[in-house]
Coordinates of C-alpha atoms in Angstrom, one line a residue:
X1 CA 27.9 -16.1 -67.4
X2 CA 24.3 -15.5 -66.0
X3 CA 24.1 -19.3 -65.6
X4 CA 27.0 -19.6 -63.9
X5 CA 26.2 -17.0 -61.5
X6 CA 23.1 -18.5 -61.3
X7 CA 23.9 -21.8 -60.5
X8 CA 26.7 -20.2 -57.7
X9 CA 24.0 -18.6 -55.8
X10 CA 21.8 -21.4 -55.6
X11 CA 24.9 -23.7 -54.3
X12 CA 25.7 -20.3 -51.8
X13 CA 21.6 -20.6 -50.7
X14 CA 21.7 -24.2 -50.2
X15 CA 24.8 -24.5 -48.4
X16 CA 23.4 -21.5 -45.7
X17 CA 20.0 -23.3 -45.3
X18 CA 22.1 -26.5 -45.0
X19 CA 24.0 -25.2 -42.1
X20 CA 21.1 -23.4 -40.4
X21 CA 19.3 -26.2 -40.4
X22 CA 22.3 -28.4 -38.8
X23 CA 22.6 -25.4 -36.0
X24 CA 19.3 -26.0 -35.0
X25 CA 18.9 -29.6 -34.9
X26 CA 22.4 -29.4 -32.9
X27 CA 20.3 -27.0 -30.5
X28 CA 17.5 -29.0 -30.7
X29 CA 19.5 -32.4 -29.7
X30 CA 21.3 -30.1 -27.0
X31 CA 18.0 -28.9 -25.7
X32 CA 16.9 -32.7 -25.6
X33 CA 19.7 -33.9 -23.9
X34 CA 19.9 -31.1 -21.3
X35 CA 16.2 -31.9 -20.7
X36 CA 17.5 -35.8 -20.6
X37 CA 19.8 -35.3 -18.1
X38 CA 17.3 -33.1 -15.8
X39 CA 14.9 -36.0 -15.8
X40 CA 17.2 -38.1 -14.8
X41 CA 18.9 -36.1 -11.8
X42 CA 15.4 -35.6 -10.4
X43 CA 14.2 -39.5 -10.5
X44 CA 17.2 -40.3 -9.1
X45 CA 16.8 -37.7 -6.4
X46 CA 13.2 -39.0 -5.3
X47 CA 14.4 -42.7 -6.0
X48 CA 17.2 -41.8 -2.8
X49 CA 14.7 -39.9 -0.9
X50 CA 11.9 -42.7 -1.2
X51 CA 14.9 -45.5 0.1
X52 CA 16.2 -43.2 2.9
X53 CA 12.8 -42.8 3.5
X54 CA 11.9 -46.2 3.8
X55 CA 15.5 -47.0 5.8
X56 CA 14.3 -44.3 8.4
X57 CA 10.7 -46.0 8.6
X58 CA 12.4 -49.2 9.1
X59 CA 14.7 -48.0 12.2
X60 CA 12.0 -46.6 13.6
X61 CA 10.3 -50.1 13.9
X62 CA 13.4 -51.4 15.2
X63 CA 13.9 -49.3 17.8
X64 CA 10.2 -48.9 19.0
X65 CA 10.4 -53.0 18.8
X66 CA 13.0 -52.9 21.0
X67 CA 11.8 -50.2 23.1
X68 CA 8.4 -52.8 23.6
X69 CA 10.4 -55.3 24.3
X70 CA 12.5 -53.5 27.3
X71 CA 9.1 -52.0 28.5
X72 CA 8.1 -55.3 28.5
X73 CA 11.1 -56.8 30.3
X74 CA 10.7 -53.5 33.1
X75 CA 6.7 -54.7 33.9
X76 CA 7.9 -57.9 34.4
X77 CA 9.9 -57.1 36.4
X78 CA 8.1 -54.5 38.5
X79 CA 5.4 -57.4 38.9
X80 CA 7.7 -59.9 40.6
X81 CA 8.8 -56.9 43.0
X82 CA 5.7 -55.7 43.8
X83 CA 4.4 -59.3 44.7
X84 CA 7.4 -59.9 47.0
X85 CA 6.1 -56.9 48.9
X86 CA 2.6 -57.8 48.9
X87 CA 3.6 -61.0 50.0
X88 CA 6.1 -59.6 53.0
X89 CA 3.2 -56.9 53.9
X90 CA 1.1 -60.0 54.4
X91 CA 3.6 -61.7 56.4
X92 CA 3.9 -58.6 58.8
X93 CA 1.7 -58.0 61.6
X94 CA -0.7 -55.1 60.3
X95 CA 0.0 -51.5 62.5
X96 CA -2.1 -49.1 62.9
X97 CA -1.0 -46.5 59.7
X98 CA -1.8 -49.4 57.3
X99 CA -5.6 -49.6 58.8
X100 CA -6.0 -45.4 58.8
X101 CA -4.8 -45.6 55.2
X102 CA -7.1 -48.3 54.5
X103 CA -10.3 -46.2 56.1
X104 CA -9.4 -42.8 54.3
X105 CA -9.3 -45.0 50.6
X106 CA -12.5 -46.3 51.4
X107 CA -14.2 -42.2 52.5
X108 CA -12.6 -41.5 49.4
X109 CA -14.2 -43.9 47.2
X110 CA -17.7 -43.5 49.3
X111 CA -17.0 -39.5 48.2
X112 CA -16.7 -40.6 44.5
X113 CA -19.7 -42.5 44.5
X114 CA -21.5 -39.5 46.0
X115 CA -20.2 -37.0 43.5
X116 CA -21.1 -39.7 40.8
X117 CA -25.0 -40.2 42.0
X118 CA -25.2 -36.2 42.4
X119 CA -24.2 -36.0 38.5
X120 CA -26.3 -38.2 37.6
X121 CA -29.4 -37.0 39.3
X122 CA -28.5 -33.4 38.2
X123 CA -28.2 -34.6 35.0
X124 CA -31.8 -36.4 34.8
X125 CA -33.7 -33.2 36.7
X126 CA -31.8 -31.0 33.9
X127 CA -33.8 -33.5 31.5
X128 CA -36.9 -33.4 33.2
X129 CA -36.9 -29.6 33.6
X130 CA -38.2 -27.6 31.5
X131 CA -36.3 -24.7 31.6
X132 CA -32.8 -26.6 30.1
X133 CA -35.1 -27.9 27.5
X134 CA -35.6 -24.7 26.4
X135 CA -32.1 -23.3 27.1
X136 CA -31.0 -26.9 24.8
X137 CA -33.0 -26.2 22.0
X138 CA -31.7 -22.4 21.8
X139 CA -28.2 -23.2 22.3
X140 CA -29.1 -26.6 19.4
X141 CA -30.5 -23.9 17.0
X142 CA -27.4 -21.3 17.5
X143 CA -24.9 -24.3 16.0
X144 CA -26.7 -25.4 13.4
X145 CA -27.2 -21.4 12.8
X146 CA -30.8 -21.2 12.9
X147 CA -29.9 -17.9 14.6
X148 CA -33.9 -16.9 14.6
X149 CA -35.4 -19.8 16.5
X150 CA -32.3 -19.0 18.7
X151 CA -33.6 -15.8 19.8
X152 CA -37.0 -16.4 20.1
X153 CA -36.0 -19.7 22.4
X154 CA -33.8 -17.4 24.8
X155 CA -36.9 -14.4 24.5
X156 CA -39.3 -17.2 26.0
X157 CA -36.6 -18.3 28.5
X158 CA -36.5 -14.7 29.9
X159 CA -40.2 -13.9 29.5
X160 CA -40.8 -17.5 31.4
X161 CA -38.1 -17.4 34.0
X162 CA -37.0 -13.9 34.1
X163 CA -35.0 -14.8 37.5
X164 CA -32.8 -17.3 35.7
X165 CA -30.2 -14.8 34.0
X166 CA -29.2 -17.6 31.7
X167 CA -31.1 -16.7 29.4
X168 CA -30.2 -12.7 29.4
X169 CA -26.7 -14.0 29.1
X170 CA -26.7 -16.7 26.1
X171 CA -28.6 -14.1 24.3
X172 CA -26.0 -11.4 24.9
X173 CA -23.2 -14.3 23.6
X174 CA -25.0 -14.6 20.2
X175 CA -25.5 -10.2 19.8
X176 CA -21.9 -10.3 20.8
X177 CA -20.7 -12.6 18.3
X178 CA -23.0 -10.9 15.6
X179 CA -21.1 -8.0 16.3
X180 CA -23.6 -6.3 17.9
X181 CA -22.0 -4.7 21.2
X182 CA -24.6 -2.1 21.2
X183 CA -27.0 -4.7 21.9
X184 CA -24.7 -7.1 24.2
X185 CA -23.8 -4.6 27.1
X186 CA -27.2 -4.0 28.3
X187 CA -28.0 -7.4 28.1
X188 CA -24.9 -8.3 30.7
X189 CA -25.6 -5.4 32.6
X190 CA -29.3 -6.5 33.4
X191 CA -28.3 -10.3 34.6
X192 CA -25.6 -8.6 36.7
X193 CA -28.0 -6.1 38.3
X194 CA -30.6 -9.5 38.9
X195 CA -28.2 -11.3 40.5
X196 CA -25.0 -10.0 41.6
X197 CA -23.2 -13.1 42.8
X198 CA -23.6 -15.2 39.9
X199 CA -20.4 -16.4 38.3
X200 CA -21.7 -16.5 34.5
X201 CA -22.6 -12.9 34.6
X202 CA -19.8 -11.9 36.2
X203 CA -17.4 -13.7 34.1
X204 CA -19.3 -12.7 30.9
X205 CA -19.2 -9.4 32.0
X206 CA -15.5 -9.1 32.2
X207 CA -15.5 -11.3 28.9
X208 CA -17.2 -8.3 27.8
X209 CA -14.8 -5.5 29.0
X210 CA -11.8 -7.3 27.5
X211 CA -12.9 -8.1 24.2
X212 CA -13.3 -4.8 22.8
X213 CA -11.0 -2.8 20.5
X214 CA -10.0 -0.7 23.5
X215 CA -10.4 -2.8 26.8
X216 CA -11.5 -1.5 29.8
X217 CA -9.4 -3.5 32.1
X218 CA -10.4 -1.9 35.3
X219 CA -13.8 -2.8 35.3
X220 CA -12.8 -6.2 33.7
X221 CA -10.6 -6.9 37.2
X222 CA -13.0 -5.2 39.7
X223 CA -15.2 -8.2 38.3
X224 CA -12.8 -10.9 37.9
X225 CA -11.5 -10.4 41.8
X226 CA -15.0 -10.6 42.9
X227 CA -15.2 -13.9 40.7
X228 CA -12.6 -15.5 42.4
X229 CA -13.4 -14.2 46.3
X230 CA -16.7 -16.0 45.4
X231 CA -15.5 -19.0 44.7
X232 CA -11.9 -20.0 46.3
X233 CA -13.5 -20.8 49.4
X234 CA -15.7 -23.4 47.9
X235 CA -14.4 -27.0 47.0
X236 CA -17.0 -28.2 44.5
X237 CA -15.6 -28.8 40.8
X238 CA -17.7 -25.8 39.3
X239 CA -15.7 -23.7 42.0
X240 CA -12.5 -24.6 41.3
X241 CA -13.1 -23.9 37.5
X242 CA -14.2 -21.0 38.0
X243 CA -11.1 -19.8 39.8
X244 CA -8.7 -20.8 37.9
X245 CA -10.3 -19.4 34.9
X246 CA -10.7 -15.8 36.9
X247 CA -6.6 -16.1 38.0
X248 CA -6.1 -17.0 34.2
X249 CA -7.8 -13.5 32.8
X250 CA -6.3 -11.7 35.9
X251 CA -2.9 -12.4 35.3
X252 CA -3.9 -11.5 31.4
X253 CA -5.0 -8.2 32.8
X254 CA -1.9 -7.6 34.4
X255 CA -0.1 -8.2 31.1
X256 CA -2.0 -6.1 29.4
X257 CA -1.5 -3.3 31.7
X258 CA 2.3 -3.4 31.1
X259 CA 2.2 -3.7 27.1
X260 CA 0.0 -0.6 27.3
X261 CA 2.3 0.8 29.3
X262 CA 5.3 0.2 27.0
X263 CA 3.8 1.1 24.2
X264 CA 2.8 4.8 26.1
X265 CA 6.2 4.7 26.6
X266 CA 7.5 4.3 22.9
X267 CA 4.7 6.4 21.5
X268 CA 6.7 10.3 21.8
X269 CA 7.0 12.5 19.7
X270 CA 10.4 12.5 17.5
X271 CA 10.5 8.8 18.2
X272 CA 12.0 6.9 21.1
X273 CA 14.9 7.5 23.0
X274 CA 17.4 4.6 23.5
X275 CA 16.2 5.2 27.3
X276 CA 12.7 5.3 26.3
X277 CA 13.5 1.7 24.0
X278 CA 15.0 0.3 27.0
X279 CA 12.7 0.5 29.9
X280 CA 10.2 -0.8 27.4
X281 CA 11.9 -3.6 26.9
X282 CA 11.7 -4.1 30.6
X283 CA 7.9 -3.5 30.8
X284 CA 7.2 -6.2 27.6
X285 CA 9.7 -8.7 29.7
X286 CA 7.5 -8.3 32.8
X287 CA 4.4 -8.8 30.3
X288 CA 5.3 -12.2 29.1
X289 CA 6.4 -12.9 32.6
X290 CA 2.9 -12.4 33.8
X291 CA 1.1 -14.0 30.6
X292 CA 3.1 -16.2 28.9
X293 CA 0.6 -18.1 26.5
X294 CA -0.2 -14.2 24.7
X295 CA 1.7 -14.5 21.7
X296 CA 1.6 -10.4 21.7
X297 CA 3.9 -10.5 24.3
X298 CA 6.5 -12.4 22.7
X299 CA 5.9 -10.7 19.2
X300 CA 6.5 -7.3 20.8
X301 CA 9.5 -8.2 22.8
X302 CA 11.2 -9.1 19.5
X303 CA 10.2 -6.3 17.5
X304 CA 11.6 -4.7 20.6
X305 CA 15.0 -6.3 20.4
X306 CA 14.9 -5.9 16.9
X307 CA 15.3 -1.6 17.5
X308 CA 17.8 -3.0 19.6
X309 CA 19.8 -4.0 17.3
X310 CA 19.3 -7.7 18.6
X311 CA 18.2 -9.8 16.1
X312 CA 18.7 -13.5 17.5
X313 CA 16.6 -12.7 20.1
X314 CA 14.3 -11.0 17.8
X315 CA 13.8 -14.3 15.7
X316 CA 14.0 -16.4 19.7
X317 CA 10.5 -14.3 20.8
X318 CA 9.1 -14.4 17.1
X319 CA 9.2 -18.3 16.8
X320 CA 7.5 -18.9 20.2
X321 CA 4.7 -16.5 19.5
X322 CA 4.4 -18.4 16.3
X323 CA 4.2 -21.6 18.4
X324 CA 1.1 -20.2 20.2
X325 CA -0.6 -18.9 17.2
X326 CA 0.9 -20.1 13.8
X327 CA -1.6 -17.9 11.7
X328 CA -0.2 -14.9 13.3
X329 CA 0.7 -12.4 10.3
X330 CA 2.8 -9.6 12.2
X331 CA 5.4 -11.6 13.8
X332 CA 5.8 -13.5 10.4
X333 CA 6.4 -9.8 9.5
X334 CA 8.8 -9.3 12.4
X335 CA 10.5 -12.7 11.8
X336 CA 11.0 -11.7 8.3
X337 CA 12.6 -8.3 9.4
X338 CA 15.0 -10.1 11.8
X339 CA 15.9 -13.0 9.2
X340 CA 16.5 -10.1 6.7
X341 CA 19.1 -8.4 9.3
X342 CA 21.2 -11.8 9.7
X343 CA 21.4 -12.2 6.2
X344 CA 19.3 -15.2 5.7
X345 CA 17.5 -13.9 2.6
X346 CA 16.0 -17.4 1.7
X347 CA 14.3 -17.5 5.1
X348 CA 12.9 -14.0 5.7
X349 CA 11.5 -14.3 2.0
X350 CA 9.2 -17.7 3.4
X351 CA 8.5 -15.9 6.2
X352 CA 7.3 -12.6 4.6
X353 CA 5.1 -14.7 2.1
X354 CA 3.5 -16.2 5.4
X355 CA 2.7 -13.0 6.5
X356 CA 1.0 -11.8 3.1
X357 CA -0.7 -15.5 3.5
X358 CA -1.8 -15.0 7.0
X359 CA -2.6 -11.3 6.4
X360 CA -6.4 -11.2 6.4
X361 CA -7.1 -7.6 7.6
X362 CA -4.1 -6.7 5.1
X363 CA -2.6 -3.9 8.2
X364 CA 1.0 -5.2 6.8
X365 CA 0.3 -6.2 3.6
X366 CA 2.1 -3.5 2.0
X367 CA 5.6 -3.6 4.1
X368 CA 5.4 -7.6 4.0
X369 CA 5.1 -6.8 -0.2
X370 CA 8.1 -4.4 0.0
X371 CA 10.5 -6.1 2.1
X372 CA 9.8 -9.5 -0.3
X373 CA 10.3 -7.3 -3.2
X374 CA 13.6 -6.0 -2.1
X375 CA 14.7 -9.4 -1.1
X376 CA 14.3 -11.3 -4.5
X377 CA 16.3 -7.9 -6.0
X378 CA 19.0 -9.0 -3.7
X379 CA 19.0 -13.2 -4.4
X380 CA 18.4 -12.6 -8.3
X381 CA 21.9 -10.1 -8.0
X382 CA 23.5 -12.5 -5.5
X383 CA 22.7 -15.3 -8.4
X384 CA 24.1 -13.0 -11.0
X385 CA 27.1 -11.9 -9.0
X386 CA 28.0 -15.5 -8.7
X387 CA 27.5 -16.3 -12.3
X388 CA 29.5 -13.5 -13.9
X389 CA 32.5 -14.9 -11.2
X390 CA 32.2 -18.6 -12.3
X391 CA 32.2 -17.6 -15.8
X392 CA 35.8 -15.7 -16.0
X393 CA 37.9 -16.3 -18.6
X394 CA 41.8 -16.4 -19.0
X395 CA 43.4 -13.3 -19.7
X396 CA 45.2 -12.5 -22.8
X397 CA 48.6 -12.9 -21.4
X398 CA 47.1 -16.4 -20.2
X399 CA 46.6 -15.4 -16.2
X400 CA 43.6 -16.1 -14.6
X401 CA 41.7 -13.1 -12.5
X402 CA 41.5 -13.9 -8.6
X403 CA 38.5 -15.7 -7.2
X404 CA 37.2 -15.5 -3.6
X405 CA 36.0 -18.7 -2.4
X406 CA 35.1 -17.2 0.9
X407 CA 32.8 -15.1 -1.2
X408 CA 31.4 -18.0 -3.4
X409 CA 30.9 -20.0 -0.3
X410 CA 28.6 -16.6 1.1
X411 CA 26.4 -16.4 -2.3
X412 CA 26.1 -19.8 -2.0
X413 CA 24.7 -19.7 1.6
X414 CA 22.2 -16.9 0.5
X415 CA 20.9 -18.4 -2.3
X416 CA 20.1 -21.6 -0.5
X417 CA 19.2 -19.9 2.7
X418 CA 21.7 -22.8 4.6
X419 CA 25.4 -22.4 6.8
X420 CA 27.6 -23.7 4.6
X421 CA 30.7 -24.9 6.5
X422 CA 33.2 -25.1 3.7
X423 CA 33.7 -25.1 -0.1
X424 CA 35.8 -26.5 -3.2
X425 CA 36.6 -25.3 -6.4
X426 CA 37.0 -26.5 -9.7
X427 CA 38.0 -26.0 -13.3
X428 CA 35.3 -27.7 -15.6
X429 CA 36.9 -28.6 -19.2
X430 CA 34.9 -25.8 -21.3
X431 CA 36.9 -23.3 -19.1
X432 CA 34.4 -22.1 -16.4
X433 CA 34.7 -22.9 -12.7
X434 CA 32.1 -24.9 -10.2
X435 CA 32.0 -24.7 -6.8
X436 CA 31.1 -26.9 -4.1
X437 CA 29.4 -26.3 -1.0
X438 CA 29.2 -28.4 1.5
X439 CA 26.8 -27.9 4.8
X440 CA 25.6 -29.8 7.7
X441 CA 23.6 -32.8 5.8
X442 CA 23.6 -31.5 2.0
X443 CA 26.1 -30.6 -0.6
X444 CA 25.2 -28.0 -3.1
X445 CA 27.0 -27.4 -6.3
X446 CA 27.0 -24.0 -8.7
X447 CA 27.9 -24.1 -12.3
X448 CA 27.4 -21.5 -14.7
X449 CA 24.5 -22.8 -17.2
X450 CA 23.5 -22.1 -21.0
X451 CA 20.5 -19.8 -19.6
X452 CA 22.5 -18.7 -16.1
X453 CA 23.6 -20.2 -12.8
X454 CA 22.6 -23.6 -12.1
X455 CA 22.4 -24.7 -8.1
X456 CA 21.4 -27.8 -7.2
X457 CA 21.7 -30.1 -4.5
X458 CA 23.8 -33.0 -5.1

C-alpha cells in the first residue's frame, strides 16, 4: 500500500509540473508571437511612411520642374515683349518726358556714387582714427568676453576723449548687461548731460527706462519724442533709422500703457467684475493694436478670453504669441488651459509639458505640473472606460448590454487628441468588440489587449 501511494503521488507531481511547464511555454510562445506581430506592424508602418515619403519628394520635383519650366516659358516671353517696345520707343520721335526721365536717372546715380565715396572715406578715416581703434578693440574684447580689457579700453576712451560720449555709453551697455543698473544709470545720465542732442544717448537712455522690472515709461517717451523731432527732418540713412526705431519703442510705449492699464483694472479686491473683465478686454485689444509684434499682448488677450468663457479665441491669441516667441512658457500655460476647456486632452498635455520645458524662472512650474497631472488622471480613466466597454460579455439569458458608439468614437478622439468624423464596430471571434475610428487622414483602431486597451493607427 505505501508503494502504491507512493508511486500515485509521484505520477500526481509529474503530471502538475508537466502541465505548468506546458502553460508557460504556451505563454511564452504567446508572448513571442504578440511581440512578432508588434515588430512587424511597426516595419511595415515606417516601410509606408519612407514610400509616401519618397512619393511626396518625388511630386515635389515634378511640380517645381514644371513650375521652372512655365517661369521659363513667361521670361521668354516677357523678353520678346519688352524688345518690341524698345524697338517701337526707338522708332518714335523722343518727347520731352522721355529726356527729363533720362536726366533725373542719371542725378540719381551721380547721388549713389556720392553716398558710395562718402562711405568709403568715412570708413578709411574711422581706420585711421584713433579713437575707433580704441572704441574696436573694446567692443572686440567684450565678444570674445574679455570683459576686463573691455573696461579699461572704454576708461582710456573717456579719460582721452571725454567729449565723445561713446565711450560713457558702451561702458554703461556692458554694467547694464552685467546686471549692474546701479552702475549703468549714472553712466547714461552723464553722456546725456555732455551732449544733449545725441541720438545714442538718447536712445540708450530710454533703452534704459524700459528695461527695468518696473518701466518708467514717461521719461522713456519724453526721450524717444525728442529722438525722433531730431531726426525726421533729416534725409541721411542714420536719420531715417533712427526714426523708425524711436516710432517702433513709442508705439511699444503706448502698448504698454494700456496692458498696465488693464491689468489696474483686473487687480480689485474680491476679484473682477464681468464689467471690470470686459473693458479689459477692450484695453489688451487696443494694446495689440498699437504693438502687434509683443507677444504679451496676444498672450493676455487670451487669458482674457479664456475668463470669458471663450476658448477658441483663447487658443487664436496663444498660438500667435507663440509665433513671435516660441520659448514663451506662460502662453504654453494659457494654451494648455484653453485646450484643456475644449476637451482636447492630448493637446493641452504637449502644451503644458512645453511650458514646464520652457519654464526657466519656474513662476508656473507648479500649475503647469498640476494641470498635466490632472490630465493623464483623465486619459488613463478615458483609456480604462473604453476598455471595460469593449470587453462586455453576453449576458446569461444570452443578450448583449447596449454600447454607445457615439461615446466610443468621443474616447477615441481624447485619447488620440484628433476629430474623429465617424466610427464602426465590430464583434472579434473571442467575444470582445473593436472599434474603428476614422478621421481626416488616419484611421485608428481600439481593441481590448491581454495587458489593456490597445490603440493604434492603422
Amino acid at each position: 500500500k505505501k508503494k502504491t501511494t507512493a508511486k500515485k503521488k509521484t505520477a500526481a507531481k509529474k503530471k502538475t509540473t508537466a502541465k505548468k511547464k506546458t502553460a508557460a511555454k504556451k505563454k511564452t510562445t504567446a508572448k513571442k508571437k504578440t511581440a512578432a506581430k508588434k515588430k512587424t506592424t511597426a516595419k511595415k508602418k515606417t516601410a509606408a511612411k519612407k514610400t509616401a515619403k519618397k512619393s511626396t519628394a518625388k511630386k515635389k520635383t515634378t511640380a517645381k520642374k514644371t513650375a521652372k519650366k512655365s517661369t521659363a516659358k513667361k521670361k521668354a516671353t516677357a523678353k520678346k515683349t519688352a524688345k518690341k517696345k524698345t524697338t517701337a520707343k526707338t522708332t518714335a520721335k523722343k518727347t520731352p518726358s522721355s529726356r527729363s526721365a533720362k536726366k533725373t536717372s542719371a542725378a540719381r546715380k551721380k547721388a549713389a556714387a556720392k553716398q558710395r565715396d562718402e562711405v568709403a572715406e568715412t570708413s578709411l578715416q574711422r581706420i585711421q582714427d584713433p579713437r575707433e581703434v580704441l572704441l574696436h578693440d573694446a567692443l572686440r574684447s567684450q565678444r570674445t568676453q574679455d570683459l576686463a580689457a573691455a573696461e579699461r579700453y572704454l576708461e582710456r576712451f573717456i579719460e582721452d576723449y571725454p567729449k565723445d560720449v561713446r565711450g560713457l555709453i558702451f561702458l554703461a551697455d556692458m554694467k547694464l548687461t552685467l546686471g549692474n543698473r546701479e552702475a549703468a544709470e549714472p553712466l547714461y545720465k552723464t553722456a546725456l548731460r555732455k551732449d544733449k542732442t545725441n541720438s545714442l544717448a538718447q536712445w540708450s537712455m530710454a533703452m534704459y527706462y524700459l528695461d527695468g522690472k518696473t518701466p518708467d515709461l514717461s521719461k522713456a517717451e519724453d526721450l524717444l519724442k525728442k529722438l525722433l523731432k531730431a531726426n525726421s527732418g533729416s534725409k541721411t540713412a542714420e536719420a531715417r533709422e533712427w526714426t523708425a526705431k524711436a516710432k517702433d519703442r513709442l508705439s511699444y510705449c503706448e502698448s504698454r500703457r494700456l496692458a498696465f492699464e488693464s491689468r489696474k483694472a483686473l487687480s480689485r479686491k474680491g476679484g473682477p467684475t464681468p464689467k471690470a473683465l470686459r473693458s479689459a478686454r477692450d484695453l489688451l485689444k487696443k494694446a495689440l493694436a498699437a504693438y502687434p509684434k509683443d507677444p504679451r499682448n496676444h498672450m493676455n488677450l487670451g487669458s482674457l478670453k479664456l475668463q470669458l468663457g471663450d476658448a477658441e479665441g483663447a487658443v487664436e491669441l496663444c498660438e500667435s504669441a507663440l509665433e513671435h516667441d516660441p520659448t514663451y512658457a506662460r502662453a504654453y500655460l494659457v494654451l494648455g488651459k484653453a485646450l484643456l476647456k475644449q476637451g482636447k486632452l492630448q493637446a493641452a498635455r504637449t502644451a503644458l509639458l512645453q511650458c514646464i520645458e520652457h519654464d526657466e524662472q519656474q513662476r508656473d512650474l507648479a500649475e503647469s505640473w498640476h494641470l498635466r497631472r490632472h490630465i493623464e488622471q483623465e486619459l488613463a480613466q478615458t483609456r480604462r472606460l473604453c476598455y471595460e466597454t469593449l470587453t462586455q460579455r453576453m449576458s446569461e439569458d444570452g443578450s448583449r448590454p447596449p454600447l454607445s458608439l457615439a461615446q466610443l468614437k468621443e474616447w477615441i478622439a481624447v485619447l488620440e487628441g484628433v476629430d474623429i468624423q465617424h466610427a464602426d464596430l465590430t464583434l472579434d471571434p473571442h467575444g470582445g468588440y473593436t472599434v474603428t475610428g476614422f478621421g481626416a487622414r488616419d484611421t485608428f483602431r481600439a481593441s481590448p489587449g491581454p495587458e489593456g486597451l490597445v490603440l493604434e493607427r492603422v
